[in-house]
CSV table of C-alpha atoms (C1' of nucleotides) in Angstrom, one decimal:
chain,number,residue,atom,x,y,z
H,1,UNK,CA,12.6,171.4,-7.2
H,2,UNK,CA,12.1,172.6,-10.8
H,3,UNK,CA,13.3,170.3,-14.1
H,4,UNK,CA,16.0,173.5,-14.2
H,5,UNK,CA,17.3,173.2,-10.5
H,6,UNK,CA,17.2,169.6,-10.9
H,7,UNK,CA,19.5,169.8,-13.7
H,8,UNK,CA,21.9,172.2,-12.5
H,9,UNK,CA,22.3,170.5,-9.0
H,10,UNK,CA,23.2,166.8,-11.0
H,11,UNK,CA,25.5,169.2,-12.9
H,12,UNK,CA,27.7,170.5,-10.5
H,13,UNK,CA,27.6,167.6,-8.2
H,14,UNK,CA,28.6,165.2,-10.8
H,15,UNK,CA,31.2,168.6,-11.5
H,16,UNK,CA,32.6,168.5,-7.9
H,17,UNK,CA,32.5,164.7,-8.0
H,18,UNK,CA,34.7,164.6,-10.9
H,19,UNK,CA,37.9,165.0,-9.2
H,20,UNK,CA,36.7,161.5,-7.5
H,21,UNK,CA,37.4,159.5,-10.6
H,22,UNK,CA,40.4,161.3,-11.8
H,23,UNK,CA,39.0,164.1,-14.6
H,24,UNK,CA,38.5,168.2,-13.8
H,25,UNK,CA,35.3,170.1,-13.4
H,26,UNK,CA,34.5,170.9,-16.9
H,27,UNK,CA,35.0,167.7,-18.2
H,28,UNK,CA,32.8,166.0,-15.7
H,29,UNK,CA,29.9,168.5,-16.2
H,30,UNK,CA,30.2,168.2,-19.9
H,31,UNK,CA,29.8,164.6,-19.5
H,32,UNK,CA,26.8,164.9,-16.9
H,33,UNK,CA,25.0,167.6,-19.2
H,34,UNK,CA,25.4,165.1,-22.0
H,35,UNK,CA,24.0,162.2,-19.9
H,36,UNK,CA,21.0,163.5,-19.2
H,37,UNK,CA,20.2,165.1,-22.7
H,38,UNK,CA,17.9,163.5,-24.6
H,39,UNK,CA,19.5,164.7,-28.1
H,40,UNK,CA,23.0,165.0,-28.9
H,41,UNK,CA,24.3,168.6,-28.4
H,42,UNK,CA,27.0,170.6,-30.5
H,43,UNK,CA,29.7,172.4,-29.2
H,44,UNK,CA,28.2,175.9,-29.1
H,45,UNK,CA,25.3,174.3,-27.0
H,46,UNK,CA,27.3,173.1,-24.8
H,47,UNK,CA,29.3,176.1,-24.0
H,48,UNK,CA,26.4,178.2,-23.9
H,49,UNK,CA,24.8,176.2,-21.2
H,50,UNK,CA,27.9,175.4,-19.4
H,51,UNK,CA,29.2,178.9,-19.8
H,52,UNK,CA,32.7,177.8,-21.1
H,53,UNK,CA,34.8,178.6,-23.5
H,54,UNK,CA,35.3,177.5,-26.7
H,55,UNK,CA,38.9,175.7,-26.3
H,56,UNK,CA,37.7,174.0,-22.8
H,57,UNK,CA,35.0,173.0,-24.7
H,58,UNK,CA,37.2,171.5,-27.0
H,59,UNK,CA,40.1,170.1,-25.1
H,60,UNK,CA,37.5,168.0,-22.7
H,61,UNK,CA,35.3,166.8,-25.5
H,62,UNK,CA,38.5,165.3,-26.9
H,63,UNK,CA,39.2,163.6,-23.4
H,64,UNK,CA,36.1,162.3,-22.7
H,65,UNK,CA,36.0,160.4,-26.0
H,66,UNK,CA,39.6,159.7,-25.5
H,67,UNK,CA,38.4,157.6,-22.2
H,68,UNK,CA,34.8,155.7,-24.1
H,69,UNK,CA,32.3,157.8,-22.7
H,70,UNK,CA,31.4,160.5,-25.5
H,71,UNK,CA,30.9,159.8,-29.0
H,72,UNK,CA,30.9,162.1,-31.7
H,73,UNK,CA,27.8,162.4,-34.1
H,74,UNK,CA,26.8,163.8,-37.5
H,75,UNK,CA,23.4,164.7,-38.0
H,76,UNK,CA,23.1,164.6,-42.0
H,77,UNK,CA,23.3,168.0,-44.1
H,78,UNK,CA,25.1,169.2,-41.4
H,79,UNK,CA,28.5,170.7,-41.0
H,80,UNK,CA,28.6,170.8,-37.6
H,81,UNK,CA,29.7,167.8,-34.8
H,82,UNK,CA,27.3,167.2,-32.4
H,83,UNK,CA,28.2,164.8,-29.3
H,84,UNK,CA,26.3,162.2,-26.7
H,85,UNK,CA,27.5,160.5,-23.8
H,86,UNK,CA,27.4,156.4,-23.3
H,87,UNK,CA,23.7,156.4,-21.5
H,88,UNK,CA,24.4,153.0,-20.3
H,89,UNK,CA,25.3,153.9,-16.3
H,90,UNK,CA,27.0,150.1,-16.1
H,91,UNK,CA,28.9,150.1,-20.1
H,92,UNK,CA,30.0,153.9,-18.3
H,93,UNK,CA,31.5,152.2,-15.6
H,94,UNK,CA,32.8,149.3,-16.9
H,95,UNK,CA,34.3,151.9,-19.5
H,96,UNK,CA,35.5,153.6,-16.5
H,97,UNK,CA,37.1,150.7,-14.7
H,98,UNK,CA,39.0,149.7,-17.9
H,99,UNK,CA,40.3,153.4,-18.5
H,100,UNK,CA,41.5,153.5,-14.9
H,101,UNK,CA,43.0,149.7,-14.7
H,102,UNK,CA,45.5,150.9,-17.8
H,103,UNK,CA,46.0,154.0,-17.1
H,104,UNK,CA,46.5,154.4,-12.8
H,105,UNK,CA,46.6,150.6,-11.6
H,106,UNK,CA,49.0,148.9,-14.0
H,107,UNK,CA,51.6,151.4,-13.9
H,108,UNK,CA,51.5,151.3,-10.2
H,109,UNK,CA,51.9,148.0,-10.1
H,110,UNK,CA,55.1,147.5,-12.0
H,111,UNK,CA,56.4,150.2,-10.0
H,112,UNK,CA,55.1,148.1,-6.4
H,113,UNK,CA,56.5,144.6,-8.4
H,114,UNK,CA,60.1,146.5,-9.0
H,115,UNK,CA,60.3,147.9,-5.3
H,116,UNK,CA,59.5,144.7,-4.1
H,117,UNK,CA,62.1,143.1,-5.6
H,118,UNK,CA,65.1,145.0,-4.0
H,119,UNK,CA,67.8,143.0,-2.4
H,120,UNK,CA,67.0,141.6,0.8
H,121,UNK,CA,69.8,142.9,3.1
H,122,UNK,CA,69.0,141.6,6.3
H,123,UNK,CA,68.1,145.1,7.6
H,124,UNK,CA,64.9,146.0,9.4
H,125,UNK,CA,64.3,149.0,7.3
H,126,UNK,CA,64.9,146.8,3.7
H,127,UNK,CA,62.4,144.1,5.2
H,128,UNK,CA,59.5,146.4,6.4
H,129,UNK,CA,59.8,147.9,2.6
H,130,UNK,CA,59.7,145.1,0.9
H,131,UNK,CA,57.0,143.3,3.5
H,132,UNK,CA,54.4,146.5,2.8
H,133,UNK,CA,55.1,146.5,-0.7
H,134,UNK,CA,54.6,143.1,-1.3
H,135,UNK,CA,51.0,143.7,0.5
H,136,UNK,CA,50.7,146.7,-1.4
H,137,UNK,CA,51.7,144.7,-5.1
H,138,UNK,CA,49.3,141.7,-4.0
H,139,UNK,CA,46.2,144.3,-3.2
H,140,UNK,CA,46.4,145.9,-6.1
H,141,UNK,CA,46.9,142.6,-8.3
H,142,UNK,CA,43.5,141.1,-7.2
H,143,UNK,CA,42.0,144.8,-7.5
H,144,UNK,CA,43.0,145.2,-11.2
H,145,UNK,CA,42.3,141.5,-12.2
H,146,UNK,CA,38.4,142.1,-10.1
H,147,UNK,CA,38.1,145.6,-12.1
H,148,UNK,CA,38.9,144.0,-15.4
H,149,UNK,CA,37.1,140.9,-14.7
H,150,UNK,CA,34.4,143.0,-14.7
H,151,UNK,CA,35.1,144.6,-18.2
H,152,UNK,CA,34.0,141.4,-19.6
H,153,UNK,CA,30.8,140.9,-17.3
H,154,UNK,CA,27.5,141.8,-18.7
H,155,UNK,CA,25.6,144.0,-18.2
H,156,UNK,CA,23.8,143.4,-14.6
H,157,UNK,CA,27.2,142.5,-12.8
H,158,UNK,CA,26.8,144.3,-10.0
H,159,UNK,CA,23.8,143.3,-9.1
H,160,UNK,CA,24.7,139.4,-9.3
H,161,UNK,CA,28.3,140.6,-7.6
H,162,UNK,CA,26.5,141.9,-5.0
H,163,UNK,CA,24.3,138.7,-4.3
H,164,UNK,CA,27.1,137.0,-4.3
H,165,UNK,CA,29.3,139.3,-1.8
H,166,UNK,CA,26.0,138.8,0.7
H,167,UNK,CA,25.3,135.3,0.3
V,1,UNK,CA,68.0,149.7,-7.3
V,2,UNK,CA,69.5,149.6,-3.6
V,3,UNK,CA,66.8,150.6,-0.5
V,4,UNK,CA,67.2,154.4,-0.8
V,5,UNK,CA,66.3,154.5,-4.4
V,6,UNK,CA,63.3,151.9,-4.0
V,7,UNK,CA,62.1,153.4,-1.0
V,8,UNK,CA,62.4,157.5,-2.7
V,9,UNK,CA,60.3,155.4,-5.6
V,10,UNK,CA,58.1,154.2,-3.7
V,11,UNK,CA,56.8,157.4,-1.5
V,12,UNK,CA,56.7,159.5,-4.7
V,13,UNK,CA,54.7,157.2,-6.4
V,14,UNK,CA,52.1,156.6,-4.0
V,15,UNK,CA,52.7,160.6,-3.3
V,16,UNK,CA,51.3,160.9,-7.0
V,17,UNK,CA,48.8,158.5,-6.9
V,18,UNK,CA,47.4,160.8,-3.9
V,19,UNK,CA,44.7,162.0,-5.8
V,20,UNK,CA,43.7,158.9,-7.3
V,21,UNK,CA,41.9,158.4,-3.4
V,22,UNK,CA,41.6,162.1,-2.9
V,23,UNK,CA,44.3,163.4,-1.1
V,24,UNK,CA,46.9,165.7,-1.4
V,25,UNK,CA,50.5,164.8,-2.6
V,26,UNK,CA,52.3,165.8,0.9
V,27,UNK,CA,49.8,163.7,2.5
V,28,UNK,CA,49.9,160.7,0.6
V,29,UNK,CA,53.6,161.2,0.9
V,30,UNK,CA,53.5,160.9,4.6
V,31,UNK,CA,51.8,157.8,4.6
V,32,UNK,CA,54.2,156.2,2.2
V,33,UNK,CA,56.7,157.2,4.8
V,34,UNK,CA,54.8,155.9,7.8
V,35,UNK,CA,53.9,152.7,6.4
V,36,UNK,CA,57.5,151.5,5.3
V,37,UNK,CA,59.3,152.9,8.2
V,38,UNK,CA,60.0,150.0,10.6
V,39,UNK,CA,60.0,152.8,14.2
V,40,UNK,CA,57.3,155.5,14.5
V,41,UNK,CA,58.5,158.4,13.1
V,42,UNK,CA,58.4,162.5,15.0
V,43,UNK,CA,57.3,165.2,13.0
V,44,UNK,CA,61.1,166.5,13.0
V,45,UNK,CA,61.9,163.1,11.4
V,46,UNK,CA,59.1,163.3,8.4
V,47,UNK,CA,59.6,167.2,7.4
V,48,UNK,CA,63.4,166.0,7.6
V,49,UNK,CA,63.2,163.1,5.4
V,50,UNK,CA,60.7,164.8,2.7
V,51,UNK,CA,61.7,168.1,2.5
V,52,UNK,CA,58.2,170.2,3.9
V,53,UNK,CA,57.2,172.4,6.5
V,54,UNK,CA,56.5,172.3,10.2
V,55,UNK,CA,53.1,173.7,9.2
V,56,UNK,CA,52.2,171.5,6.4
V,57,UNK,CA,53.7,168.4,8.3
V,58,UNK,CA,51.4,169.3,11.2
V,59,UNK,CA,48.2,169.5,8.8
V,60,UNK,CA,48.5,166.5,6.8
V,61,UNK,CA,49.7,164.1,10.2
V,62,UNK,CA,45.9,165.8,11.6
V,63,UNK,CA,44.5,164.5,8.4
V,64,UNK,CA,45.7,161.1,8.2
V,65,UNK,CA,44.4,160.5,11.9
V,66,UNK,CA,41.3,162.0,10.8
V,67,UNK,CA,40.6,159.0,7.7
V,68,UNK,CA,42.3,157.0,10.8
V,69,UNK,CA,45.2,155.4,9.3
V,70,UNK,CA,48.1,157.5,10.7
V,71,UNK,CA,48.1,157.0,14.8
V,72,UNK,CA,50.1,159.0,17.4
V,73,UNK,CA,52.5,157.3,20.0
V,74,UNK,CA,53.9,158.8,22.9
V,75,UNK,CA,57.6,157.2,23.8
V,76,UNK,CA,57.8,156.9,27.8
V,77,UNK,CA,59.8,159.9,29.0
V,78,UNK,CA,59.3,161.5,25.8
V,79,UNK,CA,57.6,164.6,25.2
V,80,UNK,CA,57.8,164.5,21.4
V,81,UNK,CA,55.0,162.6,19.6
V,82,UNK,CA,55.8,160.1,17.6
V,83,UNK,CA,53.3,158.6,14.3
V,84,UNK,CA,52.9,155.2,13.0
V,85,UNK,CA,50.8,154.1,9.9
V,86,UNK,CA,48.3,151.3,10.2
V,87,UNK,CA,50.6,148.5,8.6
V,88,UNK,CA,47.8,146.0,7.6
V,89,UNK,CA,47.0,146.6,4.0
V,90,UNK,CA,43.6,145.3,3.9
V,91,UNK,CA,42.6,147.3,7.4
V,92,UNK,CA,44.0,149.9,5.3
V,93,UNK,CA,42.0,149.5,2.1
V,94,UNK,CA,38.9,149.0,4.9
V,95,UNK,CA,39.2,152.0,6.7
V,96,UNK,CA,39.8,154.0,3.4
V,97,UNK,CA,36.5,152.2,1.6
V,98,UNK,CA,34.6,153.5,4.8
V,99,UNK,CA,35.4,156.8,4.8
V,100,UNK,CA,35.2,157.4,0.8
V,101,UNK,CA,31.5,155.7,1.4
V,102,UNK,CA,30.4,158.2,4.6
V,103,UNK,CA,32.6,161.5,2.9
V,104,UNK,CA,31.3,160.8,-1.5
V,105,UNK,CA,29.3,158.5,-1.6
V,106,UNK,CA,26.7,159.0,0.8
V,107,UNK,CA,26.4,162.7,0.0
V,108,UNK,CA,25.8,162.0,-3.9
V,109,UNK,CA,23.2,159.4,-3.1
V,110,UNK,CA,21.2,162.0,-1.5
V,111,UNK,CA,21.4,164.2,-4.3
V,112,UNK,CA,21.1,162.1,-7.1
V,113,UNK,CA,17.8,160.4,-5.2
V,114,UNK,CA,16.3,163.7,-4.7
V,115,UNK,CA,16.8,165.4,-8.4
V,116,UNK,CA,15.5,161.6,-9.3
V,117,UNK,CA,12.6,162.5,-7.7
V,118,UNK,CA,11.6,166.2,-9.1
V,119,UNK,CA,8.2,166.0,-11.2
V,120,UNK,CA,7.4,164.1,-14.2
V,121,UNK,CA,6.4,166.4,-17.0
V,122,UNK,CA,5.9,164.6,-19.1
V,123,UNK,CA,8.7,166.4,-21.5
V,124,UNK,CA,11.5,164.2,-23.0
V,125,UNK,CA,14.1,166.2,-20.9
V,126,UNK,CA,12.3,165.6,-17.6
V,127,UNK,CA,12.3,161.8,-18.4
V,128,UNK,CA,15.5,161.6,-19.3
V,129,UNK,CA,17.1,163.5,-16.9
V,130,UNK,CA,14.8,161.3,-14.0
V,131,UNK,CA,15.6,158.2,-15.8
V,132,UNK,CA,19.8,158.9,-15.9
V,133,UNK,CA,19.7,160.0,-12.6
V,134,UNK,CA,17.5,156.9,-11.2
V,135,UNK,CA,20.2,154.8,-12.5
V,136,UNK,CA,23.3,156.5,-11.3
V,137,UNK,CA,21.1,156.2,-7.6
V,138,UNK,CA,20.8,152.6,-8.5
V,139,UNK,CA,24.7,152.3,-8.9
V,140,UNK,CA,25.8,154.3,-6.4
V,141,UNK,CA,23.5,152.6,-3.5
V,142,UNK,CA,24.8,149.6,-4.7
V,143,UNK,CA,28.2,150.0,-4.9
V,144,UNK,CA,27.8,151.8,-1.0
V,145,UNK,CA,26.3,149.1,0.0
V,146,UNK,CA,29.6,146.8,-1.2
V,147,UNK,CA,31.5,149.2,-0.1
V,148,UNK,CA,30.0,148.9,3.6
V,149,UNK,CA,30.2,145.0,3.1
V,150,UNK,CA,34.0,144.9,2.7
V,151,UNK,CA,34.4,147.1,5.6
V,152,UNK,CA,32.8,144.4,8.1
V,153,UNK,CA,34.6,141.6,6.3
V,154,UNK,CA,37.3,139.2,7.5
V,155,UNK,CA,40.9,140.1,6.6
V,156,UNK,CA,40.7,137.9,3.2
V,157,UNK,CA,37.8,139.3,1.6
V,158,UNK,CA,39.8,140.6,-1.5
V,159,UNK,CA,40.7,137.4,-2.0
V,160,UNK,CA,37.6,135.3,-1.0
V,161,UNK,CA,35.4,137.9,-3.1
V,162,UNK,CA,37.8,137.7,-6.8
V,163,UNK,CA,37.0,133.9,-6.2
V,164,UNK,CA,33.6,133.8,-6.0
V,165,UNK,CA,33.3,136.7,-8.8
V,166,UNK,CA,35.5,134.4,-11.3
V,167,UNK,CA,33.3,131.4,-10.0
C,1,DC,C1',41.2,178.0,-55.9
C,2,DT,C1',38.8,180.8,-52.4
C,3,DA,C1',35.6,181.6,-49.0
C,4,DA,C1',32.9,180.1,-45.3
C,5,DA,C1',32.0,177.1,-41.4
C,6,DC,C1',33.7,174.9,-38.1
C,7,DT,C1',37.5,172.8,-34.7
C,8,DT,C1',42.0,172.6,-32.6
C,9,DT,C1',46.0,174.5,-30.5
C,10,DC,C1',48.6,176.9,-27.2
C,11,DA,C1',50.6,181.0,-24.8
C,12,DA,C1',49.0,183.9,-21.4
C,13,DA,C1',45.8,184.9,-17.5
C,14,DA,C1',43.0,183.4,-13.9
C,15,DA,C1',41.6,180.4,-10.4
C,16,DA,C1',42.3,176.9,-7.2
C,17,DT,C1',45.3,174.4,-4.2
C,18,DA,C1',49.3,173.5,-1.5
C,19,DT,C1',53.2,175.2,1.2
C,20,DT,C1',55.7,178.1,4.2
C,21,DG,C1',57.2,180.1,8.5
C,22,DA,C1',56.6,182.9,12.2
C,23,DA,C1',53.5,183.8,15.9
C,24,DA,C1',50.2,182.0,19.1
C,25,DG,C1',48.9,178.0,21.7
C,26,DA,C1',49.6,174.0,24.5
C,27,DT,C1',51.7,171.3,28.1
C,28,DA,C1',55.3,169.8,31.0
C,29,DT,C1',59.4,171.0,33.9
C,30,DT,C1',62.1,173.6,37.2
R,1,DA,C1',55.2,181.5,37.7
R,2,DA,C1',58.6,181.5,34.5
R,3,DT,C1',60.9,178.7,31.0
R,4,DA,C1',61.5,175.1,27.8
R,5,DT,C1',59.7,171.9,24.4
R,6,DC,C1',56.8,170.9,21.3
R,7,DT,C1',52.3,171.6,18.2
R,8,DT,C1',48.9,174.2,15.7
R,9,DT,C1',47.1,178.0,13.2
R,10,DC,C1',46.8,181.0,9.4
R,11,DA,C1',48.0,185.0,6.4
R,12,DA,C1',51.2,185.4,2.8
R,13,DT,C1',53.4,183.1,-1.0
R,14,DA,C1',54.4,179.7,-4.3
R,15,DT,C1',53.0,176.1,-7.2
R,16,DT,C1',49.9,173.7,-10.0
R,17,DT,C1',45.9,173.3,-12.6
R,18,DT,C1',42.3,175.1,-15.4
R,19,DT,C1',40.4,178.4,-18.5
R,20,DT,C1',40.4,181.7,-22.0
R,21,DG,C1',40.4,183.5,-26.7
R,22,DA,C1',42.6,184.6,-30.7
R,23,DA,C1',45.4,182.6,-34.3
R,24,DA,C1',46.2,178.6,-37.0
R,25,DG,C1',44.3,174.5,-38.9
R,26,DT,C1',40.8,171.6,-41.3
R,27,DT,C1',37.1,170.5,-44.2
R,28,DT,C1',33.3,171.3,-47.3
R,29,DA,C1',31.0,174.1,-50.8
R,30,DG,C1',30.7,177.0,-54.6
DNA sequence: CTAAACTTTCAAAAAATATTGAAAGATATT
DNA sequence: AATATCTTTCAATATTTTTTGAAAGTTTAG
């Protein structure tokens, strides 16, 4: 495998794996071309490699910087914007757990905390709901207080997590 | 908010949040169903209560077995199948952790460890797109491995594991 | 102020994904 | 073996999501 194959098959995996953490196709192969280029790249580069157009180009810059992970740059005596991803893998995911935490888990979790707290009236169906979604409200609790202990951990956390996980 | 209103919350909430574990909306739907329904529940019973198809009922019941948290039950003298949701929320969160490791995960290790391993060049862009994608590998086996930790854990390891993370 | 260089917006089009429903497929019952 | 009951399949359709590209917007330079 060539430095070209290479490239295109992190692209479009990292593309296809973008759905995984919550962002569409363009937007996660802007970010991966990004990742792995050693200089910031303008917009125009960008489409031209990615073949997109112009507004995509756009719209997903704008989202990606909206979530941490892309930063605007000016090189000087230039008009133009040129961008570069966060190259830190762990400050991207620790970006990426705090993004999700405020955007998916807390607003699920009011919603599980309301549900939860429905009158209790002494049928089955009204106690199985509120049982699972007092699991459900509990789960997700620990799982948002874990993802934004992490936020503050530095920088080899899951390394040491994982020590500690194992014992 | 009386039980049909929570309950109507609840399913279309965890309906949305769907994608946020990669399924689709009728799916996660189902599942909401399942797991806050007190008696297994026939296909006649879920299209009836959420509005869809025979056909897409059928599908999405075969896909929840398949990530093995939906089960079939026959009633004696019955010759309707009836479905029931696993109703433990951390065997839940343990089957789902497996199968996002063996159906994502595992598949993007293999790629990112390969295009980690094309030729040094001795170009800038060779080394940087080795060096980002050596990371992410790092990461990724990592967190697999976590993953596959938690699924052979005890019942509290949510718990036990934000306690030793907070020390 | 006006032109040039660049970016953003957004309605329309395209593409991807999900849903339907009727026909085909099972399996049990008579 | 024919019928009844129930499930699965899949081509057609509907819905949702993404992408395009041209017009409008913004900023800098002369």
């Amino acid at each position: 495998m060539n430095y070209d194959e290479a490239k295109n098959k992190f692209i479009s995996t990292w593309g296809s794996l973008g759905s995984l953490w919550g962002i569409n196709k363009a937007m996660a192969q802007i970010h991966a071309l990004l990742l792995v280029s050693p200089e910031p790249m303008s917009m125009e580069d960008i489409m031209e490699e990615l073949k997109i157009s112009r507004g995509n180009t756009s719209m997903n810059l704008r989202q990606l910087m909206d979530w941490g992970i892309v930063f605007k740059e000016n090189k000087m005596g230039e008009r133009k914007e040129y961008f570069t991803s966060e190259k830190d893998v762990q400050e991207l995911a620790r970006q990426i757990a705090k993004e999700r935490s405020r955007r998916e888990l807390k607003p699920t979790i009011k919603i599980l905390k309301d549900v939860s707290n429905i009158d209790e009236d002494g049928t089955a169906k009204t106690k199985e709901l509120i049982k699972q979604t007092k699991a459900l409200h509990e789960m997700a609790d620990t799982l948002d207080i874990m993802m934004n202990k992490v936020v503050g951990q530095d920088h080899n956390w899951i390394t040491k997590a994982l020590v500690k996980l194992i014992k």
